[in-house]
Amino acid sequence: MNRKQSNIVKILIIIFCEILIISSLIISLKYSQKNNPKEQEINNNENEIVIENNPEEEKLKTIYNENKAINLDYVGQIYFESKLIDLPFVHGSYNDKYMRTDWKTGSYDVGGSIFLEATNDILNDQNTIIYGHNFDLSLDPSSTKMFSPLRALMDKNNYENNKIIYLFLGDRIRKYEIVYVYKAKVVQDGDIQYLADNEPFYDTKNFNEIEFTDYINKVKEREYYDTGKTILYSDKMLTLQTCIDYEIDKLIINAKLIEETMINS
């Protein structure tokens, strides 16, 4: 064997040895990881998606805890995605309790409070009903108090930007989409108000299928405009009720539940 051939052989031997050493190191490293749970956990965590706390949810939880400490009748917040409304609401043992009462102080207030229908079971009823005052334009020219901003939804041009409503209930957030906006005619008899004949009973908490179909049919006859959406009997519903300027008739907004998210405590 000449010198040139001898050098080639030496080089091949060196390369073979290096490959053998590298292979041994790789096998040893994999074995070490497999038998080291802590290191394996670190590697696995690199592939996990870490979801940080939502600052908006943290803010709502803080508001919820503070308000609950003020009044146990406090239920949560009702707010629009557009910020049209962002208000606390309460649940009294009877509907007149917060009609003209400030829920924080317990004192008389002409604007009262936003309140849940007294007989509602908010977690289980098919229809959640929330009431609020609509201030006369002479008292609220900016239309920003209580449920006054809902007047904007009588105009179809304001629907698309204001169609999403949220309820924050402490342990969950419910997302609703507005489907119907209509006027219900009311009769005044002394101090008593009641729905005119053949008007839809918007304050029904749980419909049977016949009642529900009748309600939706009547609503469609009275709606200000067609949103292109509908509420099914199987849907959970949110109903907002307020009065209309210079009238005793009621502005009714029906929305359907499209998402419910549980919140970590």
Tab-separated table of C-alpha atoms in Angstrom:
chain	number	residue	atom	x	y	z
A	1	MET	CA	0.000	0.000	0.000
A	2	ASN	CA	1.548	3.331	-1.008
A	3	ARG	CA	1.549	6.465	1.181
A	4	LYS	CA	-1.430	8.082	-0.590
A	5	GLN	CA	-3.634	5.069	-0.042
A	6	SER	CA	-2.497	4.847	3.563
A	7	ASN	CA	-3.593	8.486	4.194
A	8	ILE	CA	-7.021	7.867	2.682
A	9	VAL	CA	-7.549	4.888	4.961
A	10	LYS	CA	-6.564	6.970	8.001
A	11	ILE	CA	-9.020	9.710	7.030
A	12	LEU	CA	-11.850	7.205	6.592
A	13	ILE	CA	-11.100	5.690	9.992
A	14	ILE	CA	-11.180	9.143	11.629
A	15	ILE	CA	-14.542	10.014	9.986
A	16	PHE	CA	-16.010	6.685	11.065
A	17	CYS	CA	-14.889	7.277	14.649
A	18	GLU	CA	-16.402	10.785	14.722
A	19	ILE	CA	-19.743	9.450	13.417
A	20	LEU	CA	-19.682	6.751	16.060
A	21	ILE	CA	-19.003	9.300	18.855
A	22	ILE	CA	-21.756	11.687	17.704
A	23	SER	CA	-24.278	8.832	17.436
A	24	SER	CA	-23.427	7.705	20.946
A	25	LEU	CA	-23.935	11.234	22.301
A	26	ILE	CA	-27.360	11.565	20.627
A	27	ILE	CA	-28.535	8.219	21.997
A	28	SER	CA	-27.275	9.134	25.450
A	29	LEU	CA	-29.074	12.527	25.378
A	30	LYS	CA	-32.418	11.010	24.330
A	31	TYR	CA	-32.122	8.372	27.061
A	32	SER	CA	-31.368	11.084	29.613
A	33	GLN	CA	-34.458	13.126	28.608
A	34	LYS	CA	-36.684	10.080	28.681
A	35	ASN	CA	-35.628	9.292	32.222
A	36	ASN	CA	-35.694	12.888	33.449
A	37	PRO	CA	-39.365	13.870	33.919
A	38	LYS	CA	-38.529	17.455	34.838
A	39	GLU	CA	-36.567	18.052	31.660
A	40	GLN	CA	-39.211	16.275	29.605
A	41	GLU	CA	-41.893	18.513	31.104
A	42	ILE	CA	-39.892	21.600	30.141
A	43	ASN	CA	-39.621	20.396	26.560
A	44	ASN	CA	-43.336	19.590	26.414
A	45	ASN	CA	-44.235	22.991	27.807
A	46	GLU	CA	-42.468	24.641	24.896
A	47	ASN	CA	-45.322	23.381	22.685
A	48	GLU	CA	-48.125	24.502	24.991
A	49	ILE	CA	-50.171	27.673	24.325
A	50	VAL	CA	-50.223	29.809	27.439
A	51	ILE	CA	-53.490	31.791	27.764
A	52	GLU	CA	-52.968	34.856	29.910
A	53	ASN	CA	-55.738	36.351	32.048
A	54	ASN	CA	-58.048	38.636	30.072
A	55	PRO	CA	-57.636	42.176	31.487
A	56	GLU	CA	-61.266	42.976	30.656
A	57	GLU	CA	-62.473	39.940	32.597
A	58	GLU	CA	-60.278	40.886	35.558
A	59	LYS	CA	-61.758	44.392	35.511
A	60	LEU	CA	-65.298	42.984	35.431
A	61	LYS	CA	-64.555	40.609	38.317
A	62	THR	CA	-63.247	43.505	40.389
A	63	ILE	CA	-66.372	45.564	39.630
A	64	TYR	CA	-68.569	42.559	40.427
A	65	ASN	CA	-66.957	41.941	43.834
A	66	GLU	CA	-67.090	45.631	44.771
A	67	ASN	CA	-70.751	45.990	43.794
A	68	LYS	CA	-71.783	42.723	45.447
A	69	ALA	CA	-70.277	44.033	48.678
A	70	ILE	CA	-72.483	47.141	48.406
A	71	ASN	CA	-75.760	45.320	47.690
A	72	LEU	CA	-76.415	41.584	47.565
A	73	ASP	CA	-79.204	42.241	45.027
A	74	TYR	CA	-76.522	43.178	42.492
A	75	VAL	CA	-76.472	40.563	39.701
A	76	GLY	CA	-73.886	41.794	37.213
A	77	GLN	CA	-73.223	44.113	34.301
A	78	ILE	CA	-75.111	44.588	31.051
A	79	TYR	CA	-72.953	46.124	28.346
A	80	PHE	CA	-72.920	46.477	24.594
A	81	GLU	CA	-69.877	45.612	22.523
A	82	SER	CA	-70.220	49.135	21.067
A	83	LYS	CA	-70.317	50.684	24.596
A	84	LEU	CA	-73.826	52.002	23.863
A	85	ILE	CA	-74.703	50.871	27.401
A	86	ASP	CA	-72.504	49.660	30.264
A	87	LEU	CA	-74.505	49.446	33.487
A	88	PRO	CA	-74.965	47.361	36.636
A	89	PHE	CA	-78.273	45.590	37.152
A	90	VAL	CA	-79.970	44.195	40.219
A	91	HIS	CA	-82.619	41.620	41.147
A	92	GLY	CA	-85.223	42.684	43.690
A	93	SER	CA	-87.841	40.553	45.378
A	94	TYR	CA	-90.538	42.583	43.592
A	95	ASN	CA	-90.346	44.732	40.455
A	96	ASP	CA	-91.215	48.071	42.074
A	97	LYS	CA	-88.323	47.775	44.512
A	98	TYR	CA	-85.823	49.439	42.162
A	99	MET	CA	-88.253	51.314	39.919
A	100	ARG	CA	-87.417	54.595	41.686
A	101	THR	CA	-84.624	53.488	43.983
A	102	ASP	CA	-80.858	53.846	43.658
A	103	TRP	CA	-79.467	50.338	44.181
A	104	LYS	CA	-76.278	51.658	45.792
A	105	THR	CA	-77.738	54.071	48.350
A	106	GLY	CA	-81.276	52.764	48.751
A	107	SER	CA	-82.550	56.330	48.388
A	108	TYR	CA	-85.223	57.663	46.032
A	109	ASP	CA	-84.044	58.282	42.468
A	110	VAL	CA	-86.372	59.234	39.621
A	111	GLY	CA	-84.212	57.168	37.255
A	112	GLY	CA	-84.278	54.129	39.529
A	113	SER	CA	-81.970	51.249	38.642
A	114	ILE	CA	-81.629	48.700	35.870
A	115	PHE	CA	-83.301	45.559	37.209
A	116	LEU	CA	-84.039	41.955	36.354
A	117	GLU	CA	-87.641	40.718	36.316
A	118	ALA	CA	-88.353	39.776	39.941
A	119	THR	CA	-89.594	36.271	39.092
A	120	ASN	CA	-86.731	35.463	36.696
A	121	ASP	CA	-84.369	32.561	37.308
A	122	ILE	CA	-81.522	34.009	35.257
A	123	LEU	CA	-79.550	30.781	34.985
A	124	ASN	CA	-82.427	28.552	33.892
A	125	ASP	CA	-85.285	30.550	32.355
A	126	GLN	CA	-85.731	30.594	28.606
A	127	ASN	CA	-86.273	34.363	28.595
A	128	THR	CA	-84.242	36.767	30.769
A	129	ILE	CA	-86.047	40.114	31.107
A	130	ILE	CA	-84.319	43.350	32.133
A	131	TYR	CA	-86.074	46.696	32.682
A	132	GLY	CA	-84.731	50.241	32.641
A	133	HIS	CA	-86.061	53.782	32.348
A	134	ASN	CA	-85.892	55.873	29.184
A	135	PHE	CA	-85.450	59.550	30.048
A	136	ASP	CA	-87.390	62.238	28.244
A	137	LEU	CA	-85.130	64.144	25.825
A	138	SER	CA	-85.773	67.325	27.812
A	139	LEU	CA	-84.178	65.634	30.847
A	140	ASP	CA	-81.517	63.716	28.945
A	141	PRO	CA	-80.666	65.506	25.673
A	142	SER	CA	-77.600	63.308	25.165
A	143	SER	CA	-79.654	60.089	25.527
A	144	THR	CA	-77.004	58.496	27.732
A	145	LYS	CA	-78.865	57.779	30.984
A	146	MET	CA	-80.100	54.310	31.943
A	147	PHE	CA	-81.851	52.657	28.945
A	148	SER	CA	-82.282	55.915	26.984
A	149	PRO	CA	-79.549	54.873	24.485
A	150	LEU	CA	-81.790	52.007	23.330
A	151	ARG	CA	-83.777	54.568	21.336
A	152	ALA	CA	-80.962	54.463	18.784
A	153	LEU	CA	-81.952	50.906	17.862
A	154	MET	CA	-85.311	52.067	16.536
A	155	ASP	CA	-83.306	53.168	13.485
A	156	LYS	CA	-81.978	50.315	11.331
A	157	ASN	CA	-78.879	52.379	10.527
A	158	ASN	CA	-77.744	51.881	14.134
A	159	TYR	CA	-78.350	48.139	14.264
A	160	GLU	CA	-75.156	46.640	12.844
A	161	ASN	CA	-72.808	48.545	15.161
A	162	ASN	CA	-74.905	47.869	18.266
A	163	LYS	CA	-76.235	44.341	17.818
A	164	ILE	CA	-74.043	42.529	20.381
A	165	ILE	CA	-74.928	42.586	24.091
A	166	TYR	CA	-73.064	40.977	26.988
A	167	LEU	CA	-74.191	39.985	30.469
A	168	PHE	CA	-71.444	39.519	33.035
A	169	LEU	CA	-72.800	37.386	35.876
A	170	GLY	CA	-69.752	36.912	38.072
A	171	ASP	CA	-68.925	33.361	37.053
A	172	ARG	CA	-69.789	33.651	33.358
A	173	ILE	CA	-70.157	35.983	30.400
A	174	ARG	CA	-73.153	35.603	28.101
A	175	LYS	CA	-73.010	36.997	24.581
A	176	TYR	CA	-76.285	37.870	22.832
A	177	GLU	CA	-77.175	39.077	19.353
A	178	ILE	CA	-80.166	41.378	18.845
A	179	VAL	CA	-82.815	39.862	16.559
A	180	TYR	CA	-86.012	41.902	17.032
A	181	VAL	CA	-86.689	45.551	17.893
A	182	TYR	CA	-90.361	46.505	18.176
A	183	LYS	CA	-92.973	48.597	19.986
A	184	ALA	CA	-95.543	47.017	22.308
A	185	LYS	CA	-98.760	48.996	22.860
A	186	VAL	CA	-99.765	49.575	26.470
A	187	VAL	CA	-103.058	50.655	28.050
A	188	GLN	CA	-103.117	53.035	31.023
A	189	ASP	CA	-105.884	52.489	33.573
A	190	GLY	CA	-105.342	54.873	36.469
A	191	ASP	CA	-101.989	53.918	37.979
A	192	ILE	CA	-102.020	50.537	36.279
A	193	GLN	CA	-100.470	49.773	32.897
A	194	TYR	CA	-101.035	46.597	30.935
A	195	LEU	CA	-100.486	45.316	27.411
A	196	ALA	CA	-103.182	46.144	24.867
A	197	ASP	CA	-105.242	43.302	23.419
A	198	ASN	CA	-103.391	40.926	21.106
A	199	GLU	CA	-99.972	42.360	22.000
A	200	PRO	CA	-97.050	39.899	22.372
A	201	PHE	CA	-96.390	38.868	25.960
A	202	TYR	CA	-92.702	39.807	26.071
A	203	ASP	CA	-92.517	39.188	29.825
A	204	THR	CA	-93.135	35.442	29.506
A	205	LYS	CA	-90.174	33.712	31.120
A	206	ASN	CA	-90.762	30.232	29.704
A	207	PHE	CA	-92.848	29.604	26.586
A	208	ASN	CA	-94.325	26.383	25.365
A	209	GLU	CA	-93.884	25.857	21.622
A	210	ILE	CA	-97.333	27.183	20.692
A	211	GLU	CA	-96.873	30.302	22.842
A	212	PHE	CA	-93.420	30.873	21.405
A	213	THR	CA	-94.568	30.607	17.791
A	214	ASP	CA	-97.432	33.000	18.489
A	215	TYR	CA	-95.063	35.450	20.188
A	216	ILE	CA	-92.549	35.487	17.310
A	217	ASN	CA	-95.296	35.894	14.701
A	218	LYS	CA	-96.702	38.911	16.526
A	219	VAL	CA	-93.269	40.417	16.997
A	220	LYS	CA	-92.510	40.146	13.279
A	221	GLU	CA	-95.681	42.105	12.551
A	222	ARG	CA	-94.487	44.920	14.818
A	223	GLU	CA	-90.716	45.047	14.339
A	224	TYR	CA	-89.169	48.305	13.168
A	225	TYR	CA	-87.055	46.484	10.589
A	226	ASP	CA	-85.938	43.016	9.549
A	227	THR	CA	-82.493	42.093	10.914
A	228	GLY	CA	-82.350	38.988	8.734
A	229	LYS	CA	-82.071	36.815	11.856
A	230	THR	CA	-84.485	34.757	13.901
A	231	ILE	CA	-84.891	33.227	17.357
A	232	LEU	CA	-85.712	29.527	17.623
A	233	TYR	CA	-87.702	27.833	20.367
A	234	SER	CA	-84.510	26.097	21.486
A	235	ASP	CA	-82.660	29.422	21.944
A	236	LYS	CA	-82.125	31.261	25.212
A	237	MET	CA	-83.439	34.798	24.959
A	238	LEU	CA	-82.709	38.210	26.465
A	239	THR	CA	-85.460	40.848	26.504
A	240	LEU	CA	-84.789	44.518	27.252
A	241	GLN	CA	-87.774	46.752	28.004
A	242	THR	CA	-88.015	50.517	28.302
A	243	CYS	CA	-90.603	53.187	27.572
A	244	ILE	CA	-90.789	55.414	24.487
A	245	ASP	CA	-90.690	59.213	24.529
A	246	TYR	CA	-94.010	60.895	25.343
A	247	GLU	CA	-95.760	57.506	25.213
A	248	ILE	CA	-96.671	54.753	27.625
A	249	ASP	CA	-95.873	52.185	24.942
A	250	LYS	CA	-92.807	50.038	25.425
A	251	LEU	CA	-89.686	49.590	23.324
A	252	ILE	CA	-88.819	45.896	23.337
A	253	ILE	CA	-85.526	44.382	22.233
A	254	ASN	CA	-85.205	40.610	21.869
A	255	ALA	CA	-81.749	39.057	21.568
A	256	LYS	CA	-80.645	35.422	21.422
A	257	LEU	CA	-77.811	33.801	23.340
A	258	ILE	CA	-74.980	32.921	20.957
A	259	GLU	CA	-72.167	32.162	23.400
A	260	GLU	CA	-71.609	31.518	27.110
A	261	THR	CA	-68.136	31.518	28.636
A	262	MET	CA	-67.372	30.382	32.173
A	263	ILE	CA	-64.898	32.542	34.107
A	264	ASN	CA	-62.155	31.201	36.360
A	265	SER	CA	-62.627	32.373	39.923
